[in-house]
Structure formats: structure tokens, C-alpha cells
Amino acid sequence: MKNQYRSYQESLDFLYGMEKRYPDLIEIVKIGTTWEGRDIVLAKISKDVEQADTKPALLYTGTIHAREWIGHELALAFIEHITTHKDVDPVLEKALEESALYMVPCLNPDGYEYSRRHFSFWRKNRRKNHDGTYGVDLNRNFSIGFKKIKDTTSNVYGGEEPFSEAETRAIKAFVDTHENITIALDYHSQGNVFFPAHKFKHEAEIDGTDMNVIAANMNDEFEKVTGRKYGIHRGKPPAALISGSGREYYYSRGIKALVVEVGTKNIPDYMKSMSSSIHENIPALIRTFSEVVNFSEYAPRRVDEFRVEAVEPTSVTLVWKYEKRDDIFFEIYRSTKDKDACNERTKVGMAGGHTFTDTDLESSTNYHYTIRAVSKKSGYKSAFAPVVKARTALAEDEFFRFLFASKEGTGYVGQYTQETNRSHFGLNSLFVGINKHKGVCDAVVSFDLSSIPENAVIKSARFYLYPMNRVGAKIEKFGQWDLSLLEPESFSEISDFDEIEHAKAKGIIGQAIKSRQLTQGIWNFWEFSQRECELLQEEIVNRQAVFRIDGPKYLPDGEESQMMQFDIGYGKFGGGIHYRPMLDVKYTIEEKKEKLPATTCASIAKEGAKEGVLKSGFDTNGQKVYGYLNFDLSQLPDHESHVITQCALRIKNRNSFKKRSDIRFYVELAEVDEVGTYEDIRNREKIEYIGYEVAESDLVRKEYQYFNFDTLSKQVLDQMHQEGKTLKLVIKPTSALGAKKRITEWEEGAELIVKYIPKRRTAPAPVESVRISKEKGMIKLTWNRVEDDAIKGYYVVRNSFHPPKHFMDGVKLYGGKDTWTYDNFASFDKEKFYAVFSYDDVPNFSEAAMVRYDPLEKY
Ligand SMILES: [Zn+2]
């Protein structure tokens, strides 16, 4: 298969040939000479290419690692594509006009040729080291975080000192003299994953969202072509940070820099896999090229202090800061998914002012938002505000639980690792799939359901899992990963491979993840269908739910591994509580019913009111006769700890007429004096109609008439209940044609049917006195216990950009009953904000108790 790839000389011939054919578009520049004397070349591409350096630019580097051939091949294919599509594709045409491309197809020509001719899996360059060994890992030879290691035979030997190599010096010199570069993509293989720059800190940078979005927007293009999605691995603390990489150097120069790891093998089957990697990357490159200008000096500046102002069950209100300008508007993006694209698919609104309310959302659901400013004149867009997370409020009858996988009940079992399977529980990560050493591996994830009441009715559920590494999934388009809820009777020992592998699935949950959709660094969730929610609900009485995740069960000939690794959030290599498998369950509970009899019934006619009889219609003079009812709401259960979910008036008529007229009856929620005068009732303050009107004809057909309270009426009822008022209803007749002597009498025993559930309405008191200290090299937070029996625990989040007002707006650090927590991954030298919330069993969250960490202060 190697023959299908181009040699370095063929590549040079191609590039110089293109320059000759398209002199206004392409210029080939020699930027250095390798140890073995080869030219390192860069292609400048832009409309009127001599103007290239005056435009914002995208830097593309390929094959810095000798064996990673994608970078080289993709560059050549992309250049070819540009020449054939520059007059066809308006996005490309516009990008070529306003921006420039700097492409180094192969930054390691010596290593590449060595890999082509002799040793396929050679990685470094071909310098002869002082001790006679060969090669420096060029991607460890840049200055940022450079580490000198002794072993010159190591595959990651970074050289004697930063920039000791001709190749890294060449690219450094170019980058240092081209401040017009705004985005850099460094192409590698393999893993189908992006690694945006991270500055060696575990915390989010202000432009972290920019880089995630660049990657996510490329993902949308991949998906269109091949159905594939790459991971975006940033935001989670990496166990080992890469020293001396090109990416971090470019980032240190103010460039948004990302490594793109393509494919599942370094030198894959060209026709089957390499070609598809190229096909999916070309539109993605065009997309990124078109964004270059938006990160340049010509673009409007980023929005400040973008945050959640308020959440309701079906809406989220966002606010931000920006100077008042008539030539700027704002685009708002929303997704329910982690690290999603910001494009037409996810754009939910535009605003001229500094606030936006996103409506018609699902209750108690997580949403991610970001925003950019757009210039009306140029159309250029700003960089993105850091992503804000919001969770819509619970609807009135709802509760939710975040259930975290239990330590003892969560691990993986391997076919060939039976002796050690027990030790995989509560530790580091889950291996799921198959490889030569471990055989078939299944994950087991257990949740304690005892905090969900037995009469719960589950309305929705999501199972969240964080994929931490997919490098072991080496086969393109092979296998799928399924989540099953296990039948508890069908196994007895969770650490026994055979028992788990053969345990009976009560149900397979949601959609399987196909191998091409396996991403690392992006939260994945399986969404339960209604039927699957019922299956989970059945497990509440057992107080536990055990899930299995399993992948492919065999390997094609000659293949070694199709294994996926998910985080468990426990153990030294687990990412902590923020990365623990989680079950997000929304439920309601069975309603109780109360029937309230009317306290007073009356009929109010022109000639006077009459208590004890309920009539309405038209009298002999054609004057209206009103029915009046009231209900004593104090018989309902306590307002503070109960919520009314439904309410209806049920009445029955005593008489009906054979010959029907057009009379219809309305029930009104009204404000009137107790059984007042005819004038009073005619001047009543109408609040809302209850349900739909009833026609005379209905009186014959139906035994009872039901008038259902709508949302507003229910709110009024609720308010009256709280204030200890009496509910007053008026039955009013209408007739379009005019009527006389048509009085309907209603039976006594009219009832108000109220359905309700026990649920606390108000949040507990906020936490007081949050204090910061430093302990064991970590930031520690301590707060005072809130004395309130309703409190179930405290929830702590960190936000690197603004004080979190909402419990979802940041990285979760703690949830539980303690009054302290460590922030394991926070650096001492960066400002940040913490918020502690107390919560009850609904949960209702208190106001945030905020504290700011100041790097200059002594703690
Ligand atoms: Zn590489």
C-alpha cells in the first residue's frame, strides 16, 4: 500500500508544478534545509499571492512525525482541490480573497523518506546524535515546556536543547516573522481526535472555547462526508502534558493551535481509509480557512461576561457586556451536547441588545451556550465567549437526581484477566471492547437508587460517560458500543467475566455508539426512551441499577485491538468527580387527589341572590342569572411542602331542555364579594375562564361537566392557597340569539378536584462564610454548615471567568454533606471563582455563596 503515497521528490515536483501553473495563486518558499540536505518548503496560497503576508493566515503543518503520512498526503490533495474549486466554491473563493494559507506538507522530509524506504514506523528526524544514535522527536524540540531527556534512542527524545534541529528552526523563523497567522493546524496520526493547545494548565483559557469550536465545526464537516466524529481532548486534566511541542509554541505566539490526529493507523490502506480521511478533511479545512479572518485584528472583539441570568423550566435568559455600538449584533449558539459546533445548525438567535431569552426548552435539561459579536459592515465575527452551561429549572411536578457510579460497583471485566478483574473496580478507567492481551472486556457500572422514592415515575434519564482514550480502537468502521440495563437475577458476582458477559439485558438503552462516532474528550450520553425509563423504574425497589457496556467480540485477522477507554473518576488516573459515570434522572411521583365540596352555592338574579341553590341561565325578562360557588382552600395540604399539579371543577346539571337553544355556560375565576348584589356580580373582576364553555346540548349527553384549570388559573389558585383566600367561581350563561326563561339548575355536590404531590417549594438558606486555604499543594474550600434539616448536601463549582450564579455554570468539584472540599486541579497562579450551593431533596438550590481566588493574596 505504500506505493500509493507520494515520495518527497514527487511532492516537490507537484508543488513547483502548481506554482508554475497558478503563479497568482501559489508561491513555493524554501524555509530551511534538513540534516540530510533536503529542502523544507512551504506553499503560500492566496488570491494575488504576493499580497498573502498582508492577510490573516492559516498555518498548516504536516508529517512532523515521519510515520504519520496523512499530513503530507492531505496537504497535496487540498492544494489540488483548491486549484479545481477556487472558482466554484464561494466559501473557498471568499477565503482565498481575504485570507492566506501557509502549508508545509512535510516538516520532516528526512524522516519521511526513511519511513517510506526503510522503517515504516520511524517517528523522529534523521540527525546523528552525539552518541551515534539517530533522530530527534521534532515535536519535543520546541521551547515551550522543553524537557531534556538522556535516552537518545527514545522515540520522544527532544534533542540537546530547544530548536537544536533545522526543521524546528525553520518553522520557528517563519512563524516569528508572520504575525498574520491566526490559526495553526498540525496534522498527525492517529486516533481521530483533536488536541487543542492548553498552556500546561488544567484550567480553561479564555480562548479554550475558540479552539474547541474550530474543532467541533470541522467535526460537522467530517460527519457530512463519512459520518465520522473526532474527539476533542481539552478541558480534562491530561495525565501527562506534552513538552516542547509545536502546538504549544504556536499558541504561545497568540495563534489558536490544534493538533489533528487523523485515522486509526499511521499508514493505512490508501484506497479504503486514507482516501476517506482526505475526503472528510478537505471541507473541514475550507471551513477553518474561512474562519481565519474572524480571529484577526479586523474582527470585532470578544463579548465580555457572558453568563446565565435566569433559568425557568422552559427558558434560559443570558446576559453579556459589550460597549454600545450600532454596527454590531450578536449570534447565540445552543446545544445539548458537549463541545458542539457553532454554525447554522446550532445558532438559536440573534440580538441587538445585551440579553437573550431562549424559549421552548425541555425542563431540567442541560444546555450549552456561547456567543459571538458580528460586524454588520464586514460580516466578520468575533472570537467566542467561554461556553456557559445552564440547566433549565424543574417543572412544578418534577424532581431530579444526579446519581454517580458507585466505587465498588464500577469497573471492567476481561476475558483473559479473570484473576485481576476484582482489582479493576473503583480504579482509573473502563476498558470496553477487545484486544489480544485482555480478550473481550465489558464494563460494569452500578448506581445506588435509594435516593429515589419508590413511588417515583421516571420521566427521562440519561447515562453520561466520559470517553478518555480511543487510541486502542484501531479498526475503521468496526463494531459498536452498547449500554444494557442488567436483569438483577441473572448474575451474582459483578467481577466475574462469564457472569457479566452472559448476564441477561433487561433492555438495551438508547442508541449504540458506532466505532466512527467514538470520541475522546467529549462527554457521551445515552438517552433512555419512555419504555427504557419504565425498565429503570422497576429497579427502584431493588435500590440498585447495574449496567453493562460492551463492544465488539472478535478481531478480524491480523488486527490487534478495538478497545475503548472510558473514565471512571476514581483512582490516580481517574479525572475526579467531574468525570464520573453519571445517571441524570428526572421523575415525578404519584399524585394524591383531594375533592373539595363547595362551601357556598348561590344563584344571583336581578331580583336578588339565593343561597343553597346553584342556577344559571336567563330569566323571564331575558336577564342573566349567575351561579356562584366558593371553595375553602385551607382544607388542602400545606402550601410550602405541596404542589398542585391539576385542578378541575366537576358539576352535574339537574334539568335539561328538549328543545335546544344556543345557550352556553362559562365558568369564570373571578374576584367578587361573598354572595353580593346583582350589580356586584355584573361588575366582577374576571381573572380567567376555566376550561371551555359547555353547550346546552352537552347537558344531556354527559353525566358530569368538567372544567379544567389552565396554567394561569392554576397559578392563581396556588397564590390563593398560599394567601389563605377563598376560591370563587361564577357560572355565566351566554346567548348570541337572546333567550328567555331558560334556567339550568345544577346539583349540589359540585366539587373541586385537586391533584397534588408533596414537594418542597423553596430553596434552603445559602451557605455562609466560604473560606479559601492552601493545603497539600491544593486549594481548599471550607464553609459553615447550614442548620436546616431539609438540607441534603452542598454543591461546589469552579468557574475561571465569572462568579457562577447557577450550579451548572462551572466545573463540579463536590456534591455531598461535608463542609469542605479540595480543588485538586486548580493552579495557584490564576484568578478564579468558586460558588457553594446548599440543596434539599428536590433539589432546590440555594443562592450561590461566592468566593474569589486571588493569585496575589496569601491564604
Ligand atoms: Zn504525531
Short mmCIF file of N, CA and C in Angstrom, two decimals, residues 2-76:
data_model
loop_
_atom_site.label_atom_id
_atom_site.label_comp_id
_atom_site.label_asym_id
_atom_site.label_seq_id
_atom_site.Cartn_x
_atom_site.Cartn_y
_atom_site.Cartn_z
N LYS A 2 2.13 1.13 0.31
CA LYS A 2 2.99 2.32 0.39
C LYS A 2 3.15 3.03 -0.95
N ASN A 3 3.08 2.25 -2.03
CA ASN A 3 3.30 2.82 -3.35
C ASN A 3 2.30 3.90 -3.73
N GLN A 4 1.14 3.83 -3.10
CA GLN A 4 0.12 4.82 -3.45
C GLN A 4 0.41 6.19 -2.85
N TYR A 5 1.36 6.25 -1.92
CA TYR A 5 1.72 7.53 -1.31
C TYR A 5 2.86 8.16 -2.10
N ARG A 6 2.88 9.49 -2.13
CA ARG A 6 3.91 10.16 -2.93
C ARG A 6 5.24 10.30 -2.18
N SER A 7 6.33 10.18 -2.93
CA SER A 7 7.66 10.39 -2.34
C SER A 7 7.84 11.89 -2.11
N TYR A 8 8.88 12.24 -1.35
CA TYR A 8 9.12 13.66 -1.10
C TYR A 8 9.47 14.40 -2.40
N GLN A 9 10.24 13.72 -3.26
CA GLN A 9 10.60 14.35 -4.53
C GLN A 9 9.35 14.58 -5.39
N GLU A 10 8.47 13.57 -5.41
CA GLU A 10 7.21 13.73 -6.18
C GLU A 10 6.41 14.91 -5.63
N SER A 11 6.45 15.06 -4.33
CA SER A 11 5.74 16.14 -3.68
C SER A 11 6.31 17.49 -4.12
N LEU A 12 7.65 17.60 -4.12
CA LEU A 12 8.28 18.85 -4.57
C LEU A 12 7.95 19.14 -6.02
N ASP A 13 8.01 18.11 -6.85
CA ASP A 13 7.69 18.29 -8.27
C ASP A 13 6.26 18.81 -8.43
N PHE A 14 5.36 18.21 -7.64
CA PHE A 14 3.96 18.62 -7.69
C PHE A 14 3.82 20.10 -7.30
N LEU A 15 4.46 20.46 -6.19
CA LEU A 15 4.32 21.83 -5.67
C LEU A 15 4.88 22.86 -6.64
N TYR A 16 6.07 22.61 -7.16
CA TYR A 16 6.66 23.58 -8.10
C TYR A 16 5.86 23.62 -9.40
N GLY A 17 5.29 22.48 -9.76
CA GLY A 17 4.42 22.43 -10.95
C GLY A 17 3.19 23.30 -10.76
N MET A 18 2.62 23.25 -9.57
CA MET A 18 1.43 24.06 -9.25
C MET A 18 1.78 25.54 -9.26
N GLU A 19 2.93 25.86 -8.71
CA GLU A 19 3.37 27.26 -8.67
C GLU A 19 3.48 27.82 -10.10
N LYS A 20 4.01 26.98 -10.99
CA LYS A 20 4.20 27.39 -12.38
C LYS A 20 2.83 27.59 -13.06
N ARG A 21 1.90 26.69 -12.74
CA ARG A 21 0.59 26.75 -13.39
C ARG A 21 -0.29 27.87 -12.84
N TYR A 22 -0.16 28.13 -11.55
CA TYR A 22 -1.01 29.15 -10.91
C TYR A 22 -0.14 30.20 -10.22
N PRO A 23 0.61 30.97 -10.99
CA PRO A 23 1.58 31.90 -10.36
C PRO A 23 0.92 32.98 -9.50
N ASP A 24 -0.34 33.33 -9.79
CA ASP A 24 -1.00 34.36 -8.97
C ASP A 24 -1.56 33.79 -7.68
N LEU A 25 -1.64 32.47 -7.63
CA LEU A 25 -2.31 31.80 -6.51
C LEU A 25 -1.32 31.11 -5.56
N ILE A 26 -0.28 30.52 -6.12
CA ILE A 26 0.60 29.67 -5.31
C ILE A 26 2.06 30.11 -5.45
N GLU A 27 2.70 30.21 -4.27
CA GLU A 27 4.13 30.51 -4.28
C GLU A 27 4.81 29.52 -3.34
N ILE A 28 5.85 28.86 -3.86
CA ILE A 28 6.57 27.89 -3.03
C ILE A 28 7.81 28.58 -2.45
N VAL A 29 7.91 28.52 -1.11
CA VAL A 29 9.02 29.18 -0.43
C VAL A 29 9.86 28.12 0.28
N LYS A 30 11.15 28.21 0.11
CA LYS A 30 12.04 27.31 0.85
C LYS A 30 12.29 27.93 2.22
N ILE A 31 11.96 27.21 3.28
CA ILE A 31 12.12 27.81 4.62
C ILE A 31 13.30 27.21 5.40
N GLY A 32 13.95 26.17 4.85
CA GLY A 32 15.09 25.60 5.56
C GLY A 32 15.65 24.39 4.83
N THR A 33 16.73 23.83 5.38
CA THR A 33 17.37 22.66 4.80
C THR A 33 17.58 21.63 5.90
N THR A 34 17.27 20.38 5.62
CA THR A 34 17.34 19.35 6.66
C THR A 34 18.78 18.86 6.87
N TRP A 35 18.95 18.03 7.88
CA TRP A 35 20.25 17.40 8.20
C TRP A 35 20.81 16.68 6.99
N GLU A 36 19.96 16.02 6.24
CA GLU A 36 20.43 15.28 5.06
C GLU A 36 20.39 16.14 3.79
N GLY A 37 20.11 17.42 3.94
CA GLY A 37 20.23 18.35 2.82
C GLY A 37 18.98 18.53 1.97
N ARG A 38 17.85 18.06 2.45
CA ARG A 38 16.61 18.28 1.67
C ARG A 38 16.04 19.68 1.95
N ASP A 39 15.35 20.20 0.97
CA ASP A 39 14.68 21.49 1.15
C ASP A 39 13.40 21.29 1.96
N ILE A 40 13.18 22.18 2.92
CA ILE A 40 11.87 22.21 3.61
C ILE A 40 11.09 23.31 2.93
N VAL A 41 9.93 22.99 2.38
CA VAL A 41 9.22 24.00 1.62
C VAL A 41 7.84 24.30 2.20
N LEU A 42 7.41 25.52 1.95
CA LEU A 42 6.10 26.00 2.39
C LEU A 42 5.37 26.57 1.18
N ALA A 43 4.11 26.21 1.05
CA ALA A 43 3.30 26.75 -0.04
C ALA A 43 2.46 27.90 0.50
N LYS A 44 2.64 29.09 -0.11
CA LYS A 44 1.76 30.21 0.22
C LYS A 44 0.63 30.19 -0.80
N ILE A 45 -0.59 30.24 -0.32
CA ILE A 45 -1.72 30.19 -1.24
C ILE A 45 -2.70 31.31 -0.89
N SER A 46 -2.99 32.13 -1.88
CA SER A 46 -3.96 33.21 -1.70
C SER A 46 -4.22 33.84 -3.05
N LYS A 47 -5.36 34.53 -3.16
CA LYS A 47 -5.59 35.28 -4.38
C LYS A 47 -4.63 36.46 -4.38
N ASP A 48 -3.97 36.71 -5.49
CA ASP A 48 -2.85 37.68 -5.53
C ASP A 48 -1.85 37.28 -4.45
N VAL A 49 -1.18 36.18 -4.72
CA VAL A 49 -0.37 35.57 -3.65
C VAL A 49 0.73 36.48 -3.13
N GLU A 50 1.17 37.46 -3.92
CA GLU A 50 2.23 38.36 -3.41
C GLU A 50 1.70 39.22 -2.26
N GLN A 51 0.35 39.29 -2.13
CA GLN A 51 -0.26 40.02 -1.02
C GLN A 51 -0.52 39.13 0.21
N ALA A 52 -0.16 37.85 0.09
CA ALA A 52 -0.52 36.87 1.13
C ALA A 52 -0.16 37.34 2.55
N ASP A 53 1.04 37.90 2.69
CA ASP A 53 1.51 38.24 4.04
C ASP A 53 0.77 39.42 4.67
N THR A 54 -0.05 40.08 3.87
CA THR A 54 -0.83 41.20 4.43
C THR A 54 -2.21 40.75 4.90
N LYS A 55 -2.51 39.47 4.72
CA LYS A 55 -3.84 38.96 5.09
C LYS A 55 -3.75 38.01 6.28
N PRO A 56 -4.84 37.85 7.01
CA PRO A 56 -4.86 36.84 8.09
C PRO A 56 -4.61 35.46 7.49
N ALA A 57 -3.90 34.60 8.23
CA ALA A 57 -3.49 33.33 7.61
C ALA A 57 -3.70 32.12 8.50
N LEU A 58 -3.86 30.98 7.82
CA LEU A 58 -3.93 29.66 8.47
C LEU A 58 -2.61 28.95 8.22
N LEU A 59 -1.97 28.49 9.28
CA LEU A 59 -0.75 27.70 9.14
C LEU A 59 -1.10 26.22 9.19
N TYR A 60 -0.65 25.48 8.20
CA TYR A 60 -0.87 24.03 8.14
C TYR A 60 0.51 23.37 8.18
N THR A 61 0.71 22.44 9.11
CA THR A 61 1.96 21.67 9.13
C THR A 61 1.62 20.19 9.11
N GLY A 62 2.34 19.44 8.28
CA GLY A 62 2.09 18.01 8.17
C GLY A 62 3.35 17.20 8.39
N THR A 63 3.16 15.96 8.83
CA THR A 63 4.22 14.96 8.89
C THR A 63 5.49 15.45 9.58
N ILE A 64 5.30 16.08 10.75
CA ILE A 64 6.46 16.39 11.60
C ILE A 64 6.98 15.08 12.20
N HIS A 65 6.05 14.13 12.35
CA HIS A 65 6.43 12.77 12.73
C HIS A 65 6.49 11.94 11.46
N ALA A 66 7.65 11.34 11.24
CA ALA A 66 7.96 10.71 9.95
C ALA A 66 6.90 9.71 9.48
N ARG A 67 6.39 8.91 10.41
CA ARG A 67 5.49 7.82 10.04
C ARG A 67 4.05 8.25 9.88
N GLU A 68 3.76 9.51 10.14
CA GLU A 68 2.37 9.98 10.13
C GLU A 68 2.12 10.66 8.79
N TRP A 69 1.78 9.84 7.82
CA TRP A 69 1.80 10.28 6.43
C TRP A 69 0.60 11.13 6.01
N ILE A 70 -0.44 11.12 6.82
CA ILE A 70 -1.64 11.85 6.45
C ILE A 70 -1.37 13.32 6.16
N GLY A 71 -0.53 13.95 7.00
CA GLY A 71 -0.29 15.39 6.88
C GLY A 71 0.19 15.75 5.48
N HIS A 72 1.12 14.96 4.99
CA HIS A 72 1.71 15.19 3.68
C HIS A 72 0.68 14.97 2.57
N GLU A 73 0.04 13.82 2.58
CA GLU A 73 -0.92 13.50 1.52
C GLU A 73 -2.10 14.46 1.49
N LEU A 74 -2.59 14.79 2.67
CA LEU A 74 -3.75 15.68 2.75
C LEU A 74 -3.39 17.06 2.18
N ALA A 75 -2.19 17.55 2.50
CA ALA A 75 -1.78 18.87 2.01
C ALA A 75 -1.80 18.90 0.49
N LEU A 76 -1.24 17.88 -0.12
CA LEU A 76 -1.17 17.85 -1.59
C LEU A 76 -2.58 17.76 -2.18
#
